[in-house]
Amino acid sequence: MAVARTRILGIGKAVPDNVVTNDALSQRMDTSDEWIQQRTGISQRHHITGDTGATDLGKVAAEEALRAAGLGIADVDLIVFATLSPDIDWPSCACLLAAKLGAGRIPAFDVKNQCSGFVYSLASADAMIRAGRARRALVVGGEIHSTGLDLTTRGREVGVIFGDGAGAVVLGPSDDDQRGLLSTHLHAEGKFAEKLWLEAAASRAKPRIKPADLDGDNPSAFPRMQGKFVFKHAVTRFPEVIQEALAFNGLGVKDLDLLIPHQANLRINQFVAAGLELDESKVVNNIERFGNTTAASIPIALHEAVQDGRVRDGSIVCLAAFGAGFTWAAALLRW
Amino acid sequence: MPPDDQPRLLGIGCHLPGVAVGNDALASALGVDADEMARATGVKLRHHAADGQGPSDLALEAARDALSASATAVGDLGLIVFATATPDVTFPGAACYLQDKLAAPTVGAVDVRAQSAGFLCALDLALAFAQLPAPGGGADARYARVLIAAGEVLSSGLDFSPRGRDMTARLADGAGAAVVGHGDRGPRVRSVRWYTDGTLADRFWCEYPASRQYPVRVKLQNLDEGRHYPKADLDALGPVVESRLAEVAHEVLQENGWYAGQLDLAIVDYVAPDGARAAARALGIAAEKTVVPTADFGHVMAGGLLMALARSASGLRSGARVLLAAAGPGLAWGAAALEM
């Protein structure tokens, strides 16, 4: 049966125990706490210390989300997993997570949309539920970046930014059609695909991965970024999509109680808040402690905001993301 | 939902790259006899993309056909969903590349990964968006036209040595595309059902690069050992796949009150053509009404069903009943019922 509106019924998060400070990175590469903080606002991130997949963190986050919702895995009939760093090449993390949770036979798929992967996944699950094609969905964002970063001086521009983590929500029908997910807004501009990207393994190359991809001056098996170019587009697209989401619902910036932006760079988020004339108290930033966890950043930040009481019943909350693709997206919720 | 309100595949397209690669062309590299290879795999031929061609390049050709068949301007697209397990690069996804190549507007573009159920997954999602209600009533006009692309370039990740003969003879490249929306032409999508069972994930998989491997997701040793090539235990999977395919096909037939004997066409896609045919037989579908994509152009995981549908659709009368069913890595499997 189709439903009028969906709502987040429970939320969870998980990060590895191991904290890697900027000072610890300075031991491995030519960088400094001051350099990293000034450019990104990051002072530490979490990295795994042994074989661990995005689905291992995702499982912990998903179990917390289910507990918070008062539901079991049997109450879920769809899993959407957002990641750009899957446990294995294929099949999907969603399949692996379903097995770890004992989900039985259900539809489960991965969304690969980088920094906006969680918002795209939330939009997908919302559409499936509202169209009556699913009843309740587990939506997970999870990444293990640390095994795919060049943590030497050669890779420092990108290597210092990313952290491992996962966040999960249970999405289901809202019993109050005024509350829940109000709308979602999805965008992309593939013209800039190679401004922030990870080339190898690349199916378009024969072979898709080879020893030379792992080494050399600029190895293609590590992510590469034109930071200034990305920054410039981020600070344009973020406010654009936030305004689009508000306008779609007949609301304005003054109605916004809390903005939960993707955590890519503190300077981007400060710039966006200033441009929107949004008080910093209405913007959630935790990149200082987690780095950029890509698809996991928004559910982790939302989890903290809920726990800290910054999200209250009736709050108008905007989740917004911009990143590789380029892709960008927003979701507006009345909590 | 009344049939007239059901979204349709308004236009579809298929693209196979380059020239056909016959069994003769592969046999010596794989250390087998060509006839023996044809008998063992049931694959007549396959196509391989050129160096530099990714799934977005193959899908571009298919998408142009789908747009033209549906009289859809690229500017009218509201969302691009690309089902693939083998994107052009690791990230961003093939959908972003396709969007650029089509010169589509800055609408959403997203890759979904459901392996051989990829098209069914993308279709499920496209239908959900196409059916979304607008806040003020009616359908959400933003998603009036959704482009689905489904395809793979698997050949660049295959082992062209005797070690790889099981998979290399069977897996192949290609892409299909479909424009989904409300309209008065193209097959109606009567139902879609698909499932996964991750407990069987390591029976048919491509393990590396593997982000779970500490401290580096792909090492020279992994490449030396060939663990970045697909592997499958087809003997173990065969009976499971045949029964899952038959179950899910039965489910979509039953939802529509159809029985197997009424079908005009059944497209059944699995990496082993014999398994696909066995599932069709178990359902009571006649051999001459069964199309097995893997036999015709190798197993293109996400792409096979849509590609085979595009190749067969012109021969079907209006009102014809078509069953699609596929299974593959995950395990992921599913079926759809279409009315032409």
XYZ file of C-alpha atoms in Angstrom:
675
model
C 0.000 0.000 0.000
C 1.219 3.457 -0.836
C 1.800 5.775 2.103
C 1.560 9.553 2.234
C 4.830 10.189 3.993
C 7.840 8.387 5.435
C 9.662 9.104 8.658
C 12.993 8.141 10.211
C 11.986 5.599 12.837
C 15.436 4.975 14.305
C 19.051 5.967 13.777
C 22.443 4.492 14.623
C 26.138 5.070 14.008
C 29.456 3.256 14.282
C 33.090 4.268 13.954
C 36.195 2.165 14.578
C 37.776 2.610 18.037
C 41.107 3.687 16.624
C 41.486 7.498 16.590
C 44.115 8.929 14.250
C 45.085 12.485 15.186
C 46.673 15.020 12.876
C 49.846 14.647 14.916
C 49.815 10.884 14.272
C 49.529 11.565 10.512
C 52.427 14.015 10.772
C 54.581 11.058 11.806
C 53.766 9.309 8.514
C 53.885 12.209 6.062
C 55.054 15.777 5.746
C 52.061 17.627 7.201
C 51.050 19.315 10.434
C 48.095 19.682 12.723
C 47.995 23.384 11.899
C 48.005 22.821 8.113
C 45.173 20.265 8.271
C 43.033 22.259 10.715
C 43.403 25.480 8.778
C 42.288 23.984 5.468
C 39.730 21.411 6.561
C 38.792 21.874 10.212
C 39.717 18.251 10.903
C 41.670 17.368 14.033
C 41.164 13.606 14.063
C 39.474 10.737 12.218
C 38.874 7.037 12.889
C 40.671 4.289 10.955
C 40.250 0.534 11.204
C 43.155 -1.528 12.595
C 42.427 -4.935 11.075
C 40.318 -6.461 8.300
C 36.953 -4.670 8.621
C 34.385 -3.921 5.944
C 31.881 -1.100 5.515
C 29.242 -3.727 6.296
C 30.892 -4.565 9.647
C 30.471 -0.944 10.754
C 27.134 -0.818 8.929
C 25.879 -3.792 10.929
C 26.567 -2.056 14.261
C 24.880 1.136 13.058
C 21.921 -0.793 11.617
C 21.375 -2.760 14.822
C 21.311 0.474 16.815
C 18.855 2.022 14.351
C 16.559 -1.011 14.566
C 16.713 -0.990 18.390
C 15.913 2.736 18.449
C 12.935 2.074 16.161
C 11.774 -0.818 18.349
C 11.932 -3.080 15.298
C 13.701 -6.243 14.268
C 15.352 -7.071 10.967
C 12.274 -9.089 10.014
C 10.303 -5.817 9.964
C 12.467 -4.485 7.133
C 11.807 -5.451 3.504
C 14.444 -3.358 1.730
C 18.111 -2.549 2.331
C 19.829 0.351 0.571
C 23.551 0.692 1.229
C 25.395 3.830 0.151
C 29.135 3.375 -0.285
C 32.035 4.105 -2.597
C 34.303 1.717 -0.690
C 32.516 -1.635 -0.724
C 33.865 -4.603 1.257
C 34.567 -6.459 -2.002
C 34.258 -5.573 -5.692
C 30.917 -7.370 -6.124
C 28.300 -8.447 -5.094
C 27.005 -5.422 -3.182
C 27.491 -4.432 0.441
C 23.711 -4.531 0.781
C 23.760 -8.295 0.120
C 26.589 -8.837 2.592
C 24.870 -6.725 5.254
C 21.550 -8.509 4.737
C 23.308 -11.812 5.444
C 25.090 -10.430 8.533
C 21.780 -9.159 9.918
C 19.948 -12.392 9.074
C 17.565 -10.470 6.841
C 16.301 -13.449 4.858
C 15.349 -12.966 1.214
C 14.704 -9.282 0.541
C 15.648 -6.750 -2.133
C 18.981 -5.161 -1.251
C 21.121 -2.872 -3.395
C 24.032 -0.469 -3.198
C 23.872 3.142 -4.223
C 27.178 4.457 -5.426
C 26.896 8.214 -5.297
C 29.841 9.308 -3.208
C 29.231 12.193 -0.791
C 25.560 12.500 -1.698
C 25.055 8.718 -1.546
C 23.122 8.806 1.707
C 20.645 11.469 0.539
C 20.165 9.622 -2.776
C 19.592 6.386 -0.830
C 17.113 8.061 1.484
C 15.284 9.484 -1.557
C 15.249 6.020 -3.159
C 13.886 4.295 -0.066
C 11.309 7.066 0.400
C 10.110 6.654 -3.191
C 9.907 2.866 -2.846
C 7.850 3.115 0.351
C 5.559 5.920 -0.834
C 4.887 4.070 -4.072
C 3.949 0.987 -2.050
C 6.893 -1.018 -3.396
C 8.406 -1.525 0.080
C 7.114 -1.181 3.616
C 10.159 -0.329 5.733
C 13.738 0.181 4.634
C 17.109 0.101 6.280
C 19.207 2.881 4.738
C 22.905 2.678 5.549
C 25.878 4.813 4.602
C 29.229 3.203 5.304
C 32.820 3.641 4.219
C 36.224 2.155 4.870
C 38.386 4.834 3.283
C 41.614 4.176 5.136
C 42.557 1.080 3.112
C 42.341 3.096 -0.109
C 44.276 6.218 0.846
C 47.844 7.139 0.063
C 49.009 7.999 3.583
C 52.422 9.201 2.466
C 53.554 12.734 1.627
C 52.692 12.035 -2.015
C 48.995 11.598 -1.131
C 48.636 14.091 1.701
C 46.201 16.489 -0.001
C 43.519 13.805 0.004
C 44.822 11.303 2.544
C 44.333 13.521 5.597
C 40.688 14.248 4.851
C 38.932 10.890 4.991
C 37.804 8.736 7.877
C 36.047 5.391 8.315
C 32.510 5.147 9.682
C 28.898 4.177 9.159
C 25.455 5.509 9.934
C 22.041 3.940 9.463
C 18.387 4.847 9.624
C 15.186 2.845 9.520
C 12.700 4.549 7.217
C 9.029 3.656 7.415
C 5.515 5.055 7.108
C 4.785 8.153 9.183
C 1.638 7.985 11.288
C 1.355 11.786 11.014
C 1.274 13.050 7.426
C 2.628 16.442 8.520
C 5.782 14.889 9.942
C 8.627 13.033 8.305
C 10.459 13.379 5.028
C 8.921 16.349 3.215
C 10.810 16.118 -0.066
C 14.087 15.156 -1.703
C 16.045 16.873 -4.470
C 18.699 15.105 -6.538
C 21.256 16.588 -8.925
C 24.408 15.685 -10.790
C 26.813 17.215 -13.295
C 28.943 14.455 -14.776
C 30.964 16.982 -16.759
C 33.138 17.318 -13.663
C 33.494 13.594 -12.920
C 37.276 13.747 -12.973
C 37.696 16.730 -10.666
C 37.271 14.391 -7.688
C 37.583 10.745 -8.540
C 39.131 7.337 -8.065
C 40.140 5.901 -11.384
C 41.405 2.329 -10.868
C 39.926 -0.209 -10.944
C 38.399 1.223 -14.147
C 36.387 -1.100 -16.390
C 37.091 1.189 -19.352
C 40.826 0.367 -19.142
C 42.260 -2.953 -20.290
C 43.034 -4.412 -17.833
C 40.872 -2.578 -15.324
C 43.589 -2.769 -12.672
C 47.314 -3.539 -12.960
C 50.375 -3.315 -10.719
C 51.350 0.103 -12.158
C 48.056 1.569 -10.867
C 49.233 0.931 -7.311
C 52.501 2.836 -7.610
C 54.266 5.721 -9.349
C 54.093 9.501 -8.953
C 50.323 9.774 -9.055
C 48.813 6.296 -8.585
C 45.389 5.879 -10.152
C 44.266 3.470 -7.414
C 44.035 6.392 -4.956
C 41.454 9.195 -5.005
C 42.478 12.456 -6.667
C 40.964 15.893 -6.231
C 41.225 19.415 -7.572
C 40.404 20.942 -4.204
C 39.839 24.574 -5.193
C 37.609 23.651 -8.118
C 35.486 21.368 -5.907
C 35.276 24.034 -3.207
C 34.022 26.634 -5.685
C 31.229 24.378 -6.954
C 30.308 23.141 -3.471
C 29.669 26.624 -2.144
C 27.357 27.308 -5.122
C 25.450 24.029 -5.263
C 24.895 23.617 -1.497
C 22.855 26.814 -1.039
C 21.095 26.240 -4.359
C 19.743 22.811 -3.390
C 18.913 23.878 0.181
C 16.886 26.816 -1.184
C 15.250 24.474 -3.715
C 14.143 22.091 -0.959
C 12.774 24.912 1.198
C 10.941 26.589 -1.692
C 9.418 23.255 -2.807
C 7.708 23.128 0.581
C 6.786 26.800 0.724
C 9.420 27.481 3.372
C 12.391 29.802 3.652
C 15.750 29.862 5.417
C 14.094 31.506 8.434
C 12.001 28.358 8.904
C 15.043 26.094 9.025
C 15.847 24.815 12.522
C 18.875 22.733 11.636
C 21.097 22.187 8.606
C 23.012 18.906 8.565
C 25.461 19.241 5.706
C 27.799 16.567 4.424
C 31.083 16.889 6.279
C 33.657 17.428 3.540
C 35.336 20.548 4.760
C 34.480 22.872 7.659
C 35.344 25.904 5.516
C 32.732 24.908 2.923
C 30.053 24.557 5.580
C 30.960 27.904 7.185
C 30.874 29.595 3.793
C 27.458 28.068 3.007
C 26.010 29.076 6.393
C 27.277 32.639 5.995
C 25.852 32.878 2.464
C 22.436 31.699 3.651
C 22.655 34.024 6.673
C 22.108 30.961 8.811
C 23.381 31.234 12.376
C 26.197 28.761 13.059
C 24.171 27.351 15.941
C 21.794 25.976 13.293
C 24.494 24.066 11.412
C 25.829 20.711 12.574
C 29.576 20.276 12.123
C 31.508 17.310 13.481
C 34.199 16.944 10.829
C 36.708 17.954 13.505
C 36.318 14.503 15.094
C 35.485 12.195 12.173
C 37.004 13.683 9.021
C 35.047 13.145 5.816
C 33.212 9.823 6.040
C 31.468 10.385 2.673
C 28.174 8.429 2.576
C 28.265 8.001 6.365
C 28.738 11.657 7.304
C 25.097 12.757 7.309
C 23.617 9.861 9.321
C 26.509 10.147 11.817
C 25.893 13.891 12.204
C 22.119 13.409 12.392
C 22.611 10.745 15.052
C 24.670 13.146 17.160
C 22.204 15.987 16.650
C 19.325 13.772 17.799
C 21.288 12.543 20.830
C 22.289 16.096 21.772
C 18.684 17.285 21.601
C 19.437 19.655 18.704
C 16.677 17.929 16.718
C 13.310 18.116 18.467
C 9.769 17.132 17.585
C 8.599 19.448 14.843
C 12.090 20.717 13.932
C 12.593 21.532 10.255
C 15.825 19.764 9.348
C 17.661 19.887 6.036
C 20.153 17.183 5.045
C 22.339 18.389 2.191
C 25.345 17.005 0.360
C 27.721 17.829 -2.447
C 30.630 15.792 -3.740
C 32.199 13.624 -6.391
C 30.246 13.221 -9.616
C 29.627 16.047 -9.193
C 26.466 15.022 -7.401
C 24.489 17.029 -4.907
C 21.215 16.540 -3.097
C 18.989 17.658 -0.252
C 16.270 16.162 1.894
C 13.915 18.277 3.986
C 12.305 16.771 7.083
C 9.872 17.854 9.732
C 11.068 15.789 12.712
C -3.410 0.251 -9.843
C -5.584 0.359 -12.996
C -3.580 -0.726 -16.075
C -3.827 2.707 -17.720
C -2.003 4.266 -14.778
C 0.872 1.827 -14.920
C 4.128 3.340 -16.134
C 5.612 1.913 -19.309
C 8.948 1.342 -20.920
C 8.283 4.092 -23.456
C 11.378 3.330 -25.486
C 14.184 0.790 -25.206
C 17.582 0.253 -26.788
C 20.442 -2.218 -26.832
C 24.090 -1.862 -27.736
C 26.707 -4.559 -28.227
C 30.225 -3.174 -28.769
C 32.598 -4.010 -31.593
C 32.548 -7.302 -33.419
C 31.405 -10.636 -32.047
C 34.084 -12.717 -30.341
C 33.454 -16.350 -31.242
C 34.551 -19.379 -29.283
C 37.327 -19.946 -31.845
C 38.862 -16.601 -30.957
C 39.059 -17.395 -27.231
C 39.700 -21.123 -27.100
C 43.464 -21.212 -27.488
C 44.124 -18.495 -24.882
C 41.878 -20.382 -22.458
C 43.559 -23.690 -23.290
C 40.386 -25.442 -24.453
C 38.889 -26.727 -27.681
C 36.367 -24.286 -29.199
C 33.628 -26.883 -29.688
C 34.133 -28.242 -26.209
C 33.941 -24.665 -24.846
C 30.688 -24.037 -26.727
C 29.194 -27.266 -25.358
C 30.387 -26.677 -21.792
C 29.297 -23.041 -21.526
C 26.349 -22.866 -23.916
C 27.611 -19.427 -25.039
C 27.716 -18.969 -28.818
C 29.552 -15.653 -28.894
C 30.132 -12.517 -26.900
C 31.160 -8.893 -27.487
C 34.083 -7.091 -25.903
C 34.389 -3.325 -25.508
C 37.453 -1.578 -26.904
C 40.169 -0.219 -24.639
C 38.863 3.097 -23.310
C 35.187 2.110 -23.576
C 33.234 1.919 -20.334
C 29.613 0.960 -19.722
C 28.607 4.620 -20.097
C 29.868 4.548 -23.712
C 27.836 1.439 -24.512
C 24.785 2.813 -22.696
C 25.052 6.081 -24.622
C 24.206 4.267 -27.866
C 21.368 2.343 -26.237
C 20.051 5.483 -24.535
C 19.943 7.424 -27.825
C 17.776 4.651 -29.282
C 15.531 4.590 -26.207
C 15.127 8.388 -26.239
C 14.356 8.433 -29.922
C 11.905 5.503 -29.737
C 10.044 7.236 -26.920
C 10.217 10.695 -28.548
C 11.846 11.969 -25.372
C 14.132 14.985 -25.507
C 17.177 14.588 -23.309
C 16.125 17.807 -21.573
C 12.923 16.115 -20.403
C 14.749 13.489 -18.343
C 14.190 13.811 -14.609
C 16.561 11.151 -13.316
C 19.196 8.754 -14.636
C 19.565 5.370 -12.923
C 22.473 3.199 -14.066
C 22.640 -0.447 -12.985
C 26.186 -1.765 -13.220
C 28.763 -3.623 -11.169
C 31.565 -2.507 -13.482
C 31.500 1.309 -13.663
C 33.834 3.164 -16.049
C 36.025 4.191 -13.086
C 35.785 3.306 -9.377
C 34.000 6.591 -8.678
C 32.006 8.561 -9.695
C 29.552 6.124 -11.220
C 28.629 5.369 -14.815
C 25.422 7.432 -14.456
C 27.450 10.638 -14.092
C 29.500 9.805 -17.189
C 26.351 8.964 -19.142
C 24.717 12.206 -18.082
C 27.683 14.148 -19.442
C 27.837 12.166 -22.706
C 24.109 12.716 -23.290
C 24.476 16.407 -22.390
C 21.544 15.884 -20.012
C 20.486 18.640 -17.596
C 21.743 18.635 -13.984
C 19.094 16.179 -12.793
C 19.927 13.300 -10.481
C 22.244 10.561 -11.719
C 22.831 7.475 -9.634
C 24.487 4.052 -9.923
C 22.752 1.088 -8.340
C 24.404 -2.272 -7.772
C 22.337 -5.427 -7.749
C 24.444 -7.551 -10.114
C 22.339 -9.621 -12.531
C 19.159 -8.283 -10.922
C 20.454 -4.779 -11.681
C 17.899 -3.954 -14.362
C 15.031 -5.210 -12.184
C 16.332 -3.112 -9.282
C 16.662 -0.002 -11.472
C 13.197 -0.636 -12.901
C 11.694 -1.001 -9.425
C 13.294 2.302 -8.440
C 12.337 4.121 -11.651
C 8.711 2.987 -11.232
C 8.735 4.222 -7.634
C 9.904 7.680 -8.727
C 7.472 7.714 -11.664
C 4.620 6.902 -9.261
C 5.540 9.505 -6.626
C 2.659 11.806 -5.796
C 3.193 15.560 -5.960
C 2.487 17.604 -2.814
C -0.546 19.269 -4.425
C -1.939 16.043 -5.951
C -1.220 14.225 -9.204
C 2.143 12.713 -10.083
C 5.431 14.412 -9.264
C 6.234 15.997 -12.625
C 9.949 15.977 -11.884
C 10.074 12.237 -12.574
C 7.785 12.057 -15.607
C 10.689 10.581 -17.604
C 13.338 8.427 -15.930
C 16.203 6.963 -17.954
C 17.385 3.512 -16.959
C 20.719 2.228 -18.228
C 21.898 -1.266 -17.428
C 25.142 -2.746 -18.620
C 28.655 -3.911 -17.967
C 32.150 -3.936 -19.296
C 33.286 -7.183 -17.725
C 35.917 -8.107 -20.328
C 38.556 -5.769 -18.888
C 38.395 -7.714 -15.637
C 38.651 -11.225 -17.038
C 41.559 -13.650 -16.955
C 42.426 -14.574 -20.550
C 44.471 -17.590 -19.494
C 43.507 -21.206 -18.784
C 43.012 -20.227 -15.112
C 40.083 -18.007 -16.147
C 38.299 -20.235 -18.617
C 35.132 -20.812 -16.556
C 34.271 -17.133 -16.308
C 36.013 -15.636 -19.343
C 34.024 -17.694 -21.808
C 30.752 -16.701 -20.142
C 30.935 -13.041 -19.051
C 30.586 -10.275 -21.609
C 30.011 -6.599 -22.374
C 26.952 -4.657 -23.484
C 24.264 -2.258 -22.326
C 20.566 -1.636 -22.569
C 18.551 1.501 -21.891
C 14.904 2.316 -21.292
C 12.858 5.471 -20.798
C 10.260 4.918 -18.064
C 7.152 7.032 -17.698
C 3.443 7.325 -18.337
C 2.371 7.287 -21.952
C 0.566 5.382 -24.658
C 3.341 3.272 -26.159
C 5.791 0.595 -25.059
C 5.318 -2.308 -22.672
C 3.412 -1.783 -19.451
C 5.265 -2.995 -16.398
C 2.670 -5.140 -14.621
C 4.920 -6.288 -11.768
C 8.503 -6.488 -10.576
C 9.753 -8.708 -7.751
C 13.355 -9.275 -6.804
C 15.301 -10.631 -3.864
C 18.777 -11.256 -2.522
C 20.394 -13.904 -0.361
C 23.800 -12.671 0.787
C 24.639 -15.965 2.486
C 25.645 -17.105 -1.017
C 27.755 -14.008 -1.804
C 31.082 -15.844 -2.011
C 29.760 -18.483 -4.445
C 29.847 -16.012 -7.327
C 31.929 -12.941 -6.794
C 34.776 -10.654 -7.696
C 36.673 -10.119 -4.488
C 39.263 -7.405 -5.177
C 39.723 -4.441 -4.769
C 38.332 -5.143 -1.288
C 38.109 -2.154 1.069
C 37.810 -4.560 3.990
C 41.419 -5.703 3.533
C 43.688 -4.014 6.087
C 45.818 -2.018 5.570
C 45.570 -1.797 1.749
C 42.502 -2.814 -0.276
C 44.478 -4.219 -3.185
C 48.040 -5.554 -3.036
C 50.314 -6.897 -5.758
C 49.881 -10.323 -4.205
C 46.097 -10.142 -4.734
C 46.691 -9.412 -8.417
C 49.324 -12.169 -8.720
C 46.847 -14.636 -7.255
C 44.143 -13.478 -9.676
C 41.745 -12.565 -6.893
C 40.592 -9.524 -8.865
C 38.961 -11.873 -11.394
C 35.389 -13.168 -11.043
C 34.921 -16.661 -9.622
C 31.883 -18.871 -9.348
C 30.952 -22.279 -8.011
C 28.377 -22.956 -10.720
C 27.818 -26.590 -9.728
C 26.761 -25.553 -6.233
C 24.673 -22.603 -7.436
C 22.837 -24.341 -10.274
C 20.037 -26.084 -8.347
C 19.538 -23.065 -6.039
C 19.278 -20.641 -8.964
C 16.869 -22.849 -10.906
C 14.450 -23.033 -8.011
C 14.723 -19.317 -7.111
C 14.102 -18.318 -10.731
C 11.098 -20.592 -10.974
C 9.696 -19.302 -7.652
C 9.977 -15.622 -8.475
C 8.679 -16.099 -12.017
C 5.714 -17.971 -10.605
C 5.127 -15.099 -8.169
C 4.886 -12.400 -10.869
C 2.739 -14.617 -13.099
C 0.376 -15.283 -10.229
C 0.147 -11.586 -9.318
C -1.262 -10.968 -12.779
C -3.395 -14.073 -12.967
C -1.246 -15.327 -15.835
C -0.160 -18.879 -16.429
C 3.010 -19.969 -18.181
C 1.212 -21.313 -21.241
C -0.134 -17.815 -22.033
C 3.281 -16.226 -22.285
C 4.374 -14.988 -25.683
C 7.979 -14.699 -24.589
C 10.136 -15.530 -21.564
C 13.610 -14.000 -21.277
C 15.566 -15.895 -18.656
C 19.094 -14.735 -17.866
C 21.670 -16.639 -15.879
C 25.375 -17.163 -16.479
C 24.735 -20.827 -17.311
C 22.198 -21.052 -20.183
C 21.258 -24.630 -19.254
C 20.222 -23.421 -15.794
C 18.088 -20.670 -17.315
C 16.401 -23.178 -19.663
C 15.816 -25.627 -16.821
C 14.037 -22.913 -14.832
C 11.833 -22.049 -17.836
C 11.032 -25.741 -18.383
C 10.148 -26.175 -14.713
C 7.618 -23.365 -15.128
C 6.094 -25.037 -18.172
C 7.321 -22.472 -20.695
C 7.922 -23.915 -24.154
C 11.532 -23.936 -25.375
C 10.632 -21.972 -28.537
C 9.207 -19.155 -26.407
C 12.283 -18.962 -24.179
C 15.123 -16.540 -24.928
C 18.371 -17.003 -23.008
C 20.534 -13.858 -23.308
C 23.721 -15.576 -22.086
C 23.527 -18.065 -24.956
C 23.175 -15.255 -27.507
C 25.759 -12.729 -26.281
C 27.300 -13.967 -23.012
C 26.240 -12.947 -19.513
C 26.132 -9.157 -19.184
C 24.902 -9.251 -15.559
C 22.803 -6.047 -15.134
C 22.282 -5.608 -18.889
C 21.162 -8.994 -20.248
C 17.394 -8.778 -19.682
C 16.935 -5.293 -21.086
C 19.238 -5.955 -24.043
C 17.372 -9.136 -24.958
C 14.028 -7.364 -24.560
C 15.154 -4.586 -26.911
C 16.245 -7.196 -29.475
C 12.941 -9.114 -29.273
C 10.358 -6.378 -28.729
C 9.717 -5.475 -32.366
C 8.539 -9.013 -33.129
C 5.825 -8.988 -30.480
C 2.184 -8.075 -31.010
C 0.469 -5.429 -28.908
C -0.842 -7.082 -25.755
C 1.785 -9.821 -25.831
C 2.719 -11.150 -22.404
C 6.398 -11.192 -21.585
C 8.184 -12.613 -18.574
C 11.661 -11.408 -17.595
C 13.670 -13.369 -15.031
C 17.315 -13.191 -14.030
C 19.668 -14.460 -11.355
C 23.303 -13.842 -10.581
C 25.874 -12.823 -7.987
C 24.614 -11.807 -4.559
C 22.735 -14.065 -4.851
C 20.300 -11.612 -6.424
C 17.375 -12.722 -8.524
C 14.013 -11.494 -9.695
C 11.344 -11.329 -12.354
C 9.040 -8.889 -14.095
C 5.775 -9.248 -16.019
C 5.330 -6.965 -19.031
C 2.423 -6.423 -21.364
C 3.512 -5.185 -24.785
